[in-house]
Each structure stands twice: as C-alpha cells, then as structure tokens.
Short mmCIF file of C-alpha atoms and ligand atoms in Angstrom, two decimals:
data_model
loop_
_atom_site.label_atom_id
_atom_site.label_comp_id
_atom_site.label_asym_id
_atom_site.label_seq_id
_atom_site.Cartn_x
_atom_site.Cartn_y
_atom_site.Cartn_z
CA MET A 28 27.98 87.24 -34.27
CA ARG A 29 27.62 89.75 -37.01
CA LYS A 30 30.58 91.71 -38.30
CA ASN A 31 31.36 95.39 -37.91
CA ILE A 32 31.82 96.76 -41.39
CA VAL A 33 32.88 100.08 -42.85
CA ALA A 34 32.56 100.44 -46.62
CA GLY A 35 33.70 103.40 -48.70
CA ASN A 36 31.62 104.31 -51.73
CA TRP A 37 33.82 106.52 -53.89
CA LYS A 38 31.00 107.17 -56.39
CA MET A 39 32.23 108.90 -59.58
CA ASN A 40 35.25 110.48 -57.92
CA THR A 41 39.03 110.30 -58.33
CA LEU A 42 41.05 109.48 -61.42
CA PRO A 43 42.37 105.93 -61.60
CA SER A 44 45.87 107.08 -60.60
CA GLU A 45 44.46 109.01 -57.63
CA GLY A 46 42.41 105.99 -56.67
CA VAL A 47 45.53 103.82 -56.53
CA THR A 48 47.19 106.33 -54.21
CA LEU A 49 44.12 106.49 -51.97
CA ALA A 50 43.96 102.70 -51.79
CA GLN A 51 47.67 102.52 -50.96
CA GLU A 52 47.21 104.98 -48.09
CA ILE A 53 44.28 103.00 -46.75
CA VAL A 54 46.13 99.68 -46.89
CA LYS A 55 49.23 101.17 -45.31
CA ASN A 56 47.42 102.75 -42.37
CA PHE A 57 44.65 100.25 -41.67
CA LYS A 58 45.48 98.43 -38.47
CA ASP A 59 42.15 97.63 -36.90
CA ASN A 60 41.11 94.02 -36.98
CA ALA A 61 37.80 94.63 -35.24
CA VAL A 62 36.24 95.91 -38.43
CA GLU A 63 35.94 94.66 -41.98
CA LEU A 64 37.01 97.41 -44.32
CA ILE A 65 35.70 97.55 -47.90
CA ILE A 66 36.32 100.11 -50.64
CA ALA A 67 34.18 100.61 -53.73
CA PRO A 68 36.03 102.59 -56.41
CA PRO A 69 34.66 103.21 -59.92
CA PHE A 70 34.89 100.36 -62.46
CA THR A 71 37.90 101.88 -64.23
CA HIS A 72 39.94 101.66 -61.03
CA LEU A 73 39.10 98.15 -59.88
CA SER A 74 41.82 96.24 -61.67
CA GLU A 75 44.68 98.41 -60.41
CA VAL A 76 43.21 98.87 -56.94
CA SER A 77 42.78 95.11 -56.71
CA LYS A 78 46.55 94.73 -57.03
CA VAL A 79 47.06 97.26 -54.26
CA LEU A 80 44.70 95.38 -51.93
CA SER A 81 46.16 91.97 -52.70
CA GLY A 82 47.48 90.37 -49.51
CA SER A 83 45.83 93.03 -47.31
CA ALA A 84 42.70 92.78 -45.14
CA VAL A 85 40.90 95.44 -47.19
CA LYS A 86 38.15 94.10 -49.45
CA LEU A 87 37.13 95.33 -52.87
CA SER A 88 33.61 96.20 -54.01
CA SER A 89 32.07 97.47 -57.21
CA GLN A 90 29.36 100.14 -57.13
CA ASN A 91 27.03 98.21 -59.42
CA ILE A 92 26.66 94.92 -61.27
CA ALA A 93 24.86 93.85 -64.44
CA LYS A 94 21.83 91.71 -63.75
CA GLU A 95 22.68 89.57 -66.78
CA LEU A 96 25.61 87.16 -66.76
CA LYS A 97 27.13 87.94 -70.17
CA GLY A 98 26.38 88.90 -73.74
CA ALA A 99 25.06 91.83 -75.76
CA TYR A 100 24.56 94.39 -72.98
CA THR A 101 26.54 97.41 -74.08
CA GLY A 102 28.02 99.40 -71.24
CA GLU A 103 27.40 96.81 -68.56
CA VAL A 104 29.93 95.00 -66.37
CA SER A 105 29.26 91.42 -65.32
CA GLY A 106 29.79 89.80 -61.97
CA GLU A 107 32.18 87.26 -63.47
CA MET A 108 34.38 90.06 -64.78
CA LEU A 109 34.44 91.51 -61.28
CA LYS A 110 35.25 88.19 -59.67
CA ASP A 111 38.10 87.64 -62.09
CA ILE A 112 39.86 90.69 -60.63
CA SER A 113 39.16 89.67 -57.02
CA VAL A 114 36.19 91.91 -56.36
CA THR A 115 34.22 90.31 -53.51
CA HIS A 116 31.35 92.75 -52.89
CA CYS A 117 29.02 94.91 -54.95
CA ILE A 118 26.82 97.81 -53.96
CA ILE A 119 23.30 97.19 -55.24
CA GLY A 120 20.36 99.56 -55.27
CA HIS A 121 22.12 102.72 -54.15
CA SER A 122 19.62 105.59 -54.09
CA GLU A 123 21.57 107.37 -56.85
CA ARG A 124 21.06 104.30 -59.08
CA ARG A 125 17.40 104.27 -58.15
CA THR A 126 16.90 108.00 -58.73
CA TYR A 127 19.08 108.76 -61.76
CA TYR A 128 19.13 105.42 -63.58
CA GLY A 129 15.66 104.13 -62.95
CA GLU A 130 16.60 101.08 -60.91
CA THR A 131 13.44 99.61 -59.50
CA ASP A 132 13.08 97.23 -56.58
CA GLU A 133 12.49 94.48 -59.15
CA ILE A 134 15.76 95.20 -60.99
CA ILE A 135 17.55 95.31 -57.65
CA ALA A 136 16.04 91.93 -56.74
CA GLU A 137 17.49 90.46 -59.95
CA LYS A 138 20.90 91.99 -59.30
CA ILE A 139 20.95 90.54 -55.81
CA GLN A 140 20.21 87.08 -57.24
CA THR A 141 22.96 87.48 -59.83
CA ALA A 142 25.51 88.53 -57.23
CA LEU A 143 24.58 85.75 -54.81
CA GLY A 144 24.66 83.19 -57.60
CA LEU A 145 28.27 84.19 -58.32
CA GLY A 146 29.32 84.30 -54.68
CA LEU A 147 29.61 88.10 -54.57
CA THR A 148 28.35 89.81 -51.42
CA PRO A 149 25.66 92.40 -52.12
CA ILE A 150 25.76 95.63 -50.14
CA PHE A 151 22.06 96.18 -50.60
CA CYS A 152 20.89 99.78 -50.10
CA ILE A 153 17.50 100.96 -48.93
CA GLY A 154 16.16 104.23 -47.55
CA GLU A 155 13.41 106.80 -47.75
CA ASN A 156 13.51 110.27 -49.28
CA LEU A 157 12.71 113.52 -47.49
CA GLU A 158 9.02 113.63 -48.44
CA GLU A 159 8.55 110.08 -47.28
CA ARG A 160 10.29 110.86 -43.98
CA LYS A 161 8.17 113.99 -43.47
CA ALA A 162 5.03 111.99 -44.14
CA GLU A 163 6.30 109.44 -41.60
CA LYS A 164 6.29 106.73 -44.22
CA HIS A 165 9.90 105.68 -43.72
CA PHE A 166 9.10 102.33 -42.09
CA GLU A 167 6.66 101.47 -44.84
CA VAL A 168 9.10 102.51 -47.57
CA VAL A 169 12.03 100.42 -46.37
CA GLU A 170 9.77 97.47 -45.69
CA LYS A 171 8.53 97.50 -49.27
CA GLN A 172 12.10 97.79 -50.58
CA LEU A 173 13.13 94.82 -48.44
CA GLN A 174 10.08 92.80 -49.36
CA ILE A 175 10.54 93.05 -53.11
CA ALA A 176 14.33 92.84 -53.27
CA LEU A 177 14.55 89.89 -50.89
CA GLU A 178 11.49 88.07 -52.15
CA ASN A 179 13.49 85.19 -53.66
CA VAL A 180 16.46 85.27 -51.32
CA LYS A 181 16.61 81.95 -49.52
CA SER A 182 17.34 81.53 -45.86
CA ASP A 183 20.76 79.99 -46.63
CA ASP A 184 21.78 83.10 -48.55
CA ILE A 185 20.48 85.91 -46.39
CA THR A 186 23.54 86.17 -44.15
CA SER A 187 25.63 86.66 -47.30
CA ILE A 188 23.95 90.03 -47.74
CA ILE A 189 24.95 93.30 -46.09
CA VAL A 190 22.07 95.74 -45.73
CA ALA A 191 22.79 99.47 -45.88
CA TYR A 192 20.15 101.86 -44.61
CA GLU A 193 20.71 105.24 -46.21
CA PRO A 194 18.07 107.94 -45.77
CA VAL A 195 18.21 109.79 -49.09
CA TRP A 196 17.83 113.14 -47.32
CA ALA A 197 21.09 112.52 -45.49
CA ILE A 198 23.24 111.50 -48.45
CA GLY A 199 25.81 114.14 -49.32
CA THR A 200 23.72 116.81 -47.59
CA GLY A 201 25.57 117.12 -44.30
CA LEU A 202 22.31 116.17 -42.57
CA THR A 203 22.69 112.98 -40.59
CA ALA A 204 19.99 110.89 -39.04
CA THR A 205 20.34 111.15 -35.28
CA PRO A 206 21.63 107.97 -33.64
CA GLU A 207 18.10 107.47 -32.24
CA GLN A 208 16.43 107.92 -35.63
CA ALA A 209 18.89 105.53 -37.22
CA GLN A 210 18.63 102.93 -34.43
CA GLU A 211 14.85 103.00 -34.61
CA ILE A 212 14.75 102.13 -38.28
CA HIS A 213 17.66 99.68 -38.07
CA ALA A 214 15.71 97.82 -35.39
CA HIS A 215 12.70 97.82 -37.69
CA ILE A 216 14.81 96.39 -40.53
CA ARG A 217 16.15 93.68 -38.26
CA ALA A 218 12.63 92.88 -37.09
CA PHE A 219 11.59 92.44 -40.72
CA LEU A 220 14.54 90.10 -41.30
CA LYS A 221 13.69 88.19 -38.14
CA GLN A 222 10.12 87.70 -39.22
CA LYS A 223 11.21 86.42 -42.64
CA TYR A 224 14.32 84.43 -41.73
CA GLY A 225 14.21 83.84 -37.98
CA GLU A 226 16.13 85.32 -35.09
CA ASP A 227 19.47 83.53 -35.63
CA LYS A 228 19.79 84.76 -39.19
CA ALA A 229 18.57 88.26 -38.41
CA GLU A 230 21.10 88.61 -35.61
CA ASN A 231 23.89 87.68 -38.00
CA ILE A 232 23.14 90.22 -40.72
CA SER A 233 25.20 93.42 -40.66
CA ILE A 234 23.10 96.53 -41.17
CA LEU A 235 25.13 99.62 -42.06
CA TYR A 236 24.11 103.25 -41.77
CA GLY A 237 24.91 105.66 -44.62
CA GLY A 238 24.31 109.38 -45.11
CA SER A 239 26.82 112.04 -44.07
CA CYS A 240 28.59 109.65 -41.72
CA LYS A 241 31.81 111.38 -40.65
CA PRO A 242 34.59 110.90 -38.10
CA ASP A 243 32.77 113.12 -35.60
CA ASN A 244 29.42 111.31 -35.67
CA ALA A 245 30.43 107.72 -36.45
CA LYS A 246 31.06 106.75 -32.85
CA MET A 247 27.58 107.67 -31.67
CA LEU A 248 25.97 105.97 -34.63
CA PHE A 249 28.01 102.76 -34.36
CA ALA A 250 27.31 102.58 -30.62
CA GLN A 251 23.66 101.81 -31.37
CA LYS A 252 22.58 98.23 -30.89
CA ASP A 253 21.44 97.58 -34.45
CA ILE A 254 23.99 99.68 -36.32
CA ASP A 255 26.88 97.49 -37.42
CA GLY A 256 28.92 100.04 -39.32
CA GLY A 257 28.65 102.50 -42.15
CA LEU A 258 28.51 103.01 -45.88
CA ILE A 259 30.58 106.14 -46.35
CA GLY A 260 30.52 108.50 -49.34
CA GLY A 261 32.28 111.86 -49.08
CA ALA A 262 34.40 110.96 -46.06
CA ALA A 263 35.69 107.83 -47.82
CA LEU A 264 37.70 109.99 -50.22
CA LYS A 265 40.22 110.98 -47.55
CA SER A 266 42.11 108.07 -46.08
CA ASP A 267 42.45 109.80 -42.70
CA ASP A 268 38.74 110.40 -42.32
CA PHE A 269 37.84 106.96 -43.62
CA LEU A 270 40.20 105.22 -41.21
CA LYS A 271 39.02 107.38 -38.31
CA ILE A 272 35.48 106.24 -39.03
CA ALA A 273 36.67 102.63 -39.16
CA ALA A 274 38.31 103.11 -35.76
CA SER A 275 35.03 104.36 -34.21
CA PHE A 276 33.82 101.02 -32.87
P1 LIG B 598 27.69 110.48 -48.03
O1 LIG B 598 27.21 109.29 -49.01
O2 LIG B 598 28.50 109.83 -46.92
O3 LIG B 598 28.53 111.39 -48.89
O4 LIG B 598 26.46 111.12 -47.51
C1 LIG B 598 26.83 108.05 -48.51
C2 LIG B 598 26.41 107.16 -49.65
O5 LIG B 598 25.77 107.63 -50.58
O6 LIG B 598 26.71 105.95 -49.65
#
C-alpha cells in the first residue's frame, strides 16, 4: 500500500549553519517508523545536511531541479549534482515557482521526466488559486495540471511520483482547506490517476496535502481516506512542530 509521507519545504529560510542544526534536531528526535520523513532545505544547505542525514531514516529533497542534464545553464543545479550528494527527492512545480519564476505545466513536465530519468522522486505540486476556487474551477485546474505534467509519464514510473495538492490560497496564509475540501479534491486526483494508470497504480500513489498544515490540524487532514501526508512549509522550520505533524497519523 501507499506510504504515509511528511515532507518539509524550508523554502528560502535558514542560514546553512541553522539548517544543519535543524536537521540534527529532526534526526535526533524522529522515532516514528510509520511515516517517511523528507526535508527540502535550500541548495546551499544540501551538502552539509546530507551528512547529517546519513545513516538516518530521514530523506533529503531539493526544492527544484534543472530540466537540462548539464552544460551552459547559468544558475541551475542538475539532478546528477543532487544525486551525487545523496539527494533522493525533488519538489517540482511548487506554486511559488509557477507564480514568481514562470514555470509552466510544460516546463514542469520536462522536469518530471528529468528527475525520473535520474531515479530522483518528484514531489509534484498542483493546486488552484483563490479566484479559481471561488469560481469553482479547482477540479478543472488540477486536472489540467495533471494532464500536461504527466502526459509522458509511463505506467511503470507513476508510482515513483509523489503528488502534493496545495491550494495556493492556503499556502502561508493560515487558511487551511477543511479536511472535507481537501479529501474531495484528493479523491478527484486519485480518480484521474486511476483513469490514466489503473486502480492498482492509483492506490499506490501518495497524495500529500499542503497549505498551512500545522500540528493542530494535521491529524484531521491525514485521517482522510485519500490524504497520505503533508507538504509542510512554515511549520517545517521548527523541529518540534514538524515532528508533531509527522506523528499525526
Ligand atoms: P505553508 O507552505 O505550510 O507555509 O502554508 C506549504 C508549502 O508551500 O509547501
């Protein structure tokens, strides 16, 4: 069956030295084997944090990946570079990348192919913004995001992807989707995956919820049938909160 996963997206927060301390606290206090724990620090931290995680159950993710493999792409970081320092996952298509850095569904599709080709696990983000939610277009929006980004993902590869549903209106705002709202759209996402890849595959794909997920609401969210964990922003920056969320299953 699919895994329970809690992933911490640190975004552009903490200095490298602070990141090492945070990672040390997480490794030291993480005891729960019922959940896969992943942290995604900034690029500058990955090498040192990787050493901290070595030998522990905590996995390491980047927050982005270059779609190209190598060469003259100033400012980009390749998947092979990440793999060389034991990064196993990469967040792809986060709404902040889509909104501030112009990442389209097509670019995200390429990044997913690059990651899969290198054996990195994409944490692939989708979600509607507030206007789209108000206009009741959220199902349509996530379906289109899934359709384009997964267009060339083969059946053999689909269970190597983690999907993260993050309503943009809930990210960093303190507004959380209700467990019912989240379950409804998670079920819709799984139905899409079932239609494209069949029931067995769809049942084995972890779909995470993200957007102001905190220790006090994680339990209710994770109790929903199609919510398999969380992608955590703000609350991932405090080891106590992050581990409390991980213990919510
Ligand atoms: P948040 O961020 O938990 O701070 O809302 C979630 C995310 O953007 O992944």
